[in-house]
Amino acid sequence: SARQTFMQIPVRNGPVVFSYEKRTPDRLGWILSGLALALFLWLRVAPRRWRPALACPLRRLSCPVWAVALRGRVLGRLRALSADRRVRIAAIIAAGLALLLVAWILRTHEQKSGFSLHKASVWVQARSGPQRCVYAFPERFICGRGHRFVGLELREIDKKVVRTIWAHPQADARINVEFPRVWISGPLGVHAGIADSGSGAPVPVRLTVFFDGRRIATTTRALVGQLEILEIPVTAYLGRSVDIRFEIESTQNAGRHFVFWPELR
């Protein structure tokens, strides 16, 4: 049955422009649809007497004997493969994996700053020792139940939807997100804050930035709905690749919906 969907967007005074643009997958869809339709017509609709003419455009000059023999061997092999159930199952699995790969590429290709989350290492430093977070497609690391994950999210901060990395602090533990071999090409700023969905007492969340294991900067965020930028001194690291690690901790985890977003400029 038909359903209505409402999209709520907080806006301020002034003009609001909505722009719907076709992306590469949309354009490829038309091409692939046309090819699929042509293949269907060829296999099911086109009269059999047309097929020899379409298969050999140089019909009047006759097809070379070697071409006819090669075509016969190829078609025979394809018929044998199509009749094998194992081949059909493998083809279905391969198609599913290809779709997942395309979805993953589309999900991650927009991040050009070197901070691609799927390349990061994420772990929780607890009293009992480090605990690795499990990568879950797409762009998410599971560190526990509920909010205990690190992932790429669209979150509302100060009534504006912002693309961020969600990293909810855990009690008596520190979350570590490390990006390997990031090329420092310019100034580095880290947007950090508490999302509008946060609540509870304004207990600060501490964010510490490490370059190759060395502490570079530290900041705290406590108020809900504020996203502030931390400027990282990178003069000594310009033109180099370094391992950048972000450590998040708080004395209280309830309602501390912490998010951050590193950006090289």
Coordinates of C-alpha atoms in Angstrom, one line a residue:
S1 CA 0.0 0.0 0.0
A2 CA 1.1 3.6 -0.6
R3 CA 2.7 5.4 2.3
Q4 CA 3.6 9.1 2.8
T5 CA 7.1 9.9 4.1
F6 CA 7.9 13.2 5.7
M7 CA 11.4 14.7 5.9
Q8 CA 12.1 17.1 8.6
I9 CA 14.9 19.6 8.1
P10 CA 15.7 22.3 10.7
V11 CA 16.3 25.6 8.8
R12 CA 17.0 29.2 9.7
N13 CA 15.7 32.4 8.2
G14 CA 16.6 32.7 4.6
P15 CA 16.3 30.9 1.3
V16 CA 16.2 27.1 1.3
V17 CA 17.3 25.3 -1.9
F18 CA 16.7 21.6 -2.6
S19 CA 18.8 20.2 -5.4
Y20 CA 18.3 16.6 -6.7
E21 CA 21.1 15.5 -9.0
K22 CA 21.9 12.4 -10.8
R23 CA 25.0 10.5 -9.7
T24 CA 27.1 8.0 -11.5
P25 CA 25.0 5.0 -10.4
D26 CA 21.9 6.7 -11.7
R27 CA 23.5 7.1 -15.2
L28 CA 24.9 3.6 -15.2
G29 CA 21.4 2.3 -14.4
W30 CA 20.0 3.5 -17.7
I31 CA 22.8 1.9 -19.6
L32 CA 22.6 -1.4 -17.8
S33 CA 18.8 -1.5 -18.1
G34 CA 19.1 -1.0 -21.9
L35 CA 21.7 -3.8 -22.1
A36 CA 19.5 -6.1 -20.1
L37 CA 16.5 -5.3 -22.2
A38 CA 18.5 -5.9 -25.4
L39 CA 19.7 -9.3 -24.0
F40 CA 16.2 -10.3 -23.1
L41 CA 14.9 -9.5 -26.6
W42 CA 17.7 -11.4 -28.1
L43 CA 17.1 -14.5 -26.0
R44 CA 13.3 -14.6 -25.8
V45 CA 11.6 -12.3 -28.3
A46 CA 13.7 -12.2 -31.5
P47 CA 12.6 -14.8 -34.1
R48 CA 15.1 -17.6 -34.5
R49 CA 15.5 -16.8 -38.2
W50 CA 16.9 -13.4 -37.3
R51 CA 19.6 -14.8 -35.0
P52 CA 22.0 -16.1 -37.7
A53 CA 21.9 -12.7 -39.4
L54 CA 22.6 -10.8 -36.2
A55 CA 25.2 -13.3 -35.2
C56 CA 27.1 -12.9 -38.4
P57 CA 26.9 -9.4 -39.9
L58 CA 29.1 -10.5 -42.8
R59 CA 26.5 -13.1 -43.8
R60 CA 26.8 -12.4 -47.5
L61 CA 30.6 -13.0 -47.4
S62 CA 29.9 -16.0 -45.1
C63 CA 31.5 -16.5 -41.7
P64 CA 35.0 -18.0 -41.6
V65 CA 35.1 -21.6 -40.7
W66 CA 37.3 -21.0 -37.6
A67 CA 34.8 -18.4 -36.4
V68 CA 31.9 -20.8 -36.7
A69 CA 33.9 -23.5 -34.9
L70 CA 35.0 -21.2 -32.1
R71 CA 31.4 -19.9 -31.7
G72 CA 30.1 -23.5 -31.5
R73 CA 32.7 -24.4 -28.8
V74 CA 32.0 -21.3 -26.7
L75 CA 28.2 -21.8 -26.9
G76 CA 28.6 -25.4 -26.0
R77 CA 30.7 -24.6 -23.0
L78 CA 28.2 -21.9 -21.9
R79 CA 25.3 -24.4 -22.2
A80 CA 27.2 -26.9 -20.1
L81 CA 28.0 -24.4 -17.4
S82 CA 24.5 -23.0 -17.3
A83 CA 23.2 -26.5 -16.7
D84 CA 25.4 -27.0 -13.7
R85 CA 23.7 -26.0 -10.4
R86 CA 27.0 -25.3 -8.7
V87 CA 27.8 -22.7 -11.4
R88 CA 24.5 -21.0 -11.0
I89 CA 24.9 -20.8 -7.2
A90 CA 28.4 -19.4 -7.6
A91 CA 27.1 -16.8 -10.1
I92 CA 24.5 -15.7 -7.7
I93 CA 27.0 -15.4 -4.8
A94 CA 29.4 -13.5 -7.1
A95 CA 26.6 -11.1 -8.1
G96 CA 25.7 -10.5 -4.4
L97 CA 29.3 -9.8 -3.5
A98 CA 29.7 -7.4 -6.4
L99 CA 26.6 -5.5 -5.2
L100 CA 28.1 -5.3 -1.7
L101 CA 31.4 -4.0 -3.2
V102 CA 29.6 -1.3 -5.2
A103 CA 27.6 -0.2 -2.1
W104 CA 30.8 -0.1 0.0
I105 CA 32.6 2.0 -2.7
L106 CA 29.7 4.4 -2.9
R107 CA 29.6 4.6 0.9
T108 CA 33.3 5.4 1.3
H109 CA 34.5 7.2 -1.8
E110 CA 33.5 10.7 -0.6
Q111 CA 36.0 10.8 2.2
K112 CA 39.1 12.3 0.6
S113 CA 40.9 13.6 3.6
G114 CA 42.8 10.4 4.5
F115 CA 40.5 9.6 7.4
S116 CA 38.6 6.7 5.8
L117 CA 37.0 4.9 8.7
H118 CA 37.1 1.4 7.1
K119 CA 40.9 1.7 7.1
A120 CA 41.1 2.5 10.9
S121 CA 41.8 0.3 13.8
V122 CA 39.4 0.6 16.7
W123 CA 39.7 -0.8 20.2
V124 CA 38.6 -0.2 23.8
Q125 CA 41.3 0.1 26.4
A126 CA 39.6 -1.4 29.5
R127 CA 41.1 -2.3 32.9
S128 CA 41.4 -5.9 31.8
G129 CA 43.3 -4.9 28.7
P130 CA 42.7 -3.8 25.1
Q131 CA 39.6 -5.2 23.4
R132 CA 39.3 -5.0 19.6
C133 CA 36.1 -3.7 18.1
V134 CA 34.6 -5.8 15.3
Y135 CA 34.3 -4.2 11.9
A136 CA 30.7 -4.4 10.6
F137 CA 29.8 -3.3 7.0
P138 CA 29.5 -0.5 6.3
E139 CA 31.7 1.9 8.1
R140 CA 31.0 0.7 11.7
F141 CA 32.9 -1.0 14.5
I142 CA 30.9 -2.8 17.1
C143 CA 32.4 -2.4 20.6
G144 CA 29.4 -3.7 22.6
R145 CA 25.6 -3.4 22.7
G146 CA 23.4 -0.4 22.0
H147 CA 25.4 2.9 21.5
R148 CA 28.7 1.1 22.0
F149 CA 30.0 1.4 18.5
V150 CA 32.2 3.7 16.4
G151 CA 30.7 4.5 13.1
L152 CA 30.1 7.0 10.3
E153 CA 26.8 8.8 11.2
L154 CA 24.6 11.8 10.2
R155 CA 23.8 13.5 13.5
E156 CA 22.0 16.6 14.5
I157 CA 24.1 19.2 16.3
D158 CA 22.8 22.6 17.0
K159 CA 19.8 21.9 14.8
K160 CA 22.0 21.1 11.9
V161 CA 22.6 17.7 10.4
V162 CA 26.4 17.0 10.3
R163 CA 28.4 14.1 9.0
T164 CA 30.4 12.8 11.9
I165 CA 32.1 9.8 13.5
W166 CA 30.1 8.6 16.4
A167 CA 32.2 7.4 19.4
H168 CA 30.1 7.0 22.5
P169 CA 32.4 6.9 25.6
Q170 CA 32.3 3.8 27.8
A171 CA 32.5 3.6 31.6
D172 CA 36.0 2.9 32.9
A173 CA 37.4 2.5 29.4
R174 CA 39.0 4.6 26.7
I175 CA 38.0 4.3 23.0
N176 CA 40.8 4.4 20.6
V177 CA 40.4 5.2 16.8
E178 CA 43.7 5.0 14.9
F179 CA 44.1 6.0 11.2
P180 CA 47.3 4.5 9.8
R181 CA 49.7 6.5 7.6
V182 CA 47.8 9.7 7.1
W183 CA 49.6 12.1 4.8
I184 CA 49.8 15.5 6.4
S185 CA 49.4 18.0 3.6
G186 CA 48.1 21.0 5.5
P187 CA 46.4 22.2 8.7
L188 CA 44.4 19.6 10.6
G189 CA 41.2 20.6 12.4
V190 CA 39.0 18.2 14.5
H191 CA 35.4 19.1 14.9
A192 CA 34.2 17.6 18.2
G193 CA 31.1 17.9 20.4
I194 CA 28.0 16.3 21.9
A195 CA 25.0 15.7 19.6
D196 CA 21.6 17.1 20.2
S197 CA 20.4 13.7 21.2
G198 CA 22.7 13.7 24.3
S199 CA 21.4 14.3 27.8
G200 CA 22.3 14.1 31.4
A201 CA 24.7 16.1 33.5
P202 CA 27.3 18.2 31.6
V203 CA 30.1 15.7 32.4
P204 CA 33.1 16.5 30.1
V205 CA 34.3 14.0 27.4
R206 CA 38.0 14.2 26.8
L207 CA 39.5 13.8 23.3
T208 CA 43.2 13.3 23.0
V209 CA 45.1 13.3 19.7
F210 CA 48.3 11.3 19.2
F211 CA 50.7 11.4 16.3
D212 CA 52.8 8.2 16.1
G213 CA 52.1 7.5 19.7
R214 CA 53.0 11.0 20.9
R215 CA 50.3 13.2 22.5
I216 CA 49.8 16.3 20.4
A217 CA 46.6 17.9 21.7
T218 CA 43.8 17.5 24.2
T219 CA 40.3 19.0 24.5
T220 CA 37.1 18.4 26.4
R221 CA 33.5 18.8 25.4
A222 CA 30.6 18.9 27.9
L223 CA 27.6 20.9 26.5
V224 CA 25.0 19.3 24.4
G225 CA 24.4 20.7 20.9
Q226 CA 27.8 22.3 20.5
L227 CA 30.4 21.3 17.8
E228 CA 33.7 23.1 18.2
I229 CA 36.9 22.8 16.3
L230 CA 40.2 21.9 17.7
E231 CA 43.2 23.1 15.7
I232 CA 46.1 20.6 15.7
P233 CA 49.7 21.9 15.4
V234 CA 51.1 20.0 12.4
T235 CA 54.0 22.2 11.3
A236 CA 56.6 19.6 12.3
Y237 CA 54.8 16.9 10.5
L238 CA 54.0 18.6 7.1
G239 CA 54.8 16.4 4.1
R240 CA 55.0 13.2 6.2
S241 CA 52.8 10.2 6.8
V242 CA 51.9 9.6 10.5
D243 CA 49.6 7.3 12.4
I244 CA 46.9 9.5 14.0
R245 CA 45.1 8.1 17.0
F246 CA 42.0 9.7 18.7
E247 CA 41.4 8.6 22.3
I248 CA 37.9 9.3 23.8
E249 CA 37.1 8.9 27.5
S250 CA 34.7 10.2 30.2
T251 CA 33.9 9.6 33.8
Q252 CA 30.2 9.2 32.8
N253 CA 28.9 7.5 29.7
A254 CA 25.2 8.0 30.1
G255 CA 23.8 10.5 27.6
R256 CA 27.3 11.5 26.3
H257 CA 26.6 11.2 22.6
F258 CA 30.1 12.3 21.5
V259 CA 30.9 12.8 17.9
F260 CA 34.0 14.1 16.1
W261 CA 35.2 14.7 12.5
P262 CA 38.9 15.2 11.6
E263 CA 39.6 17.2 8.5
L264 CA 42.8 18.2 6.6
R265 CA 42.6 21.6 5.0

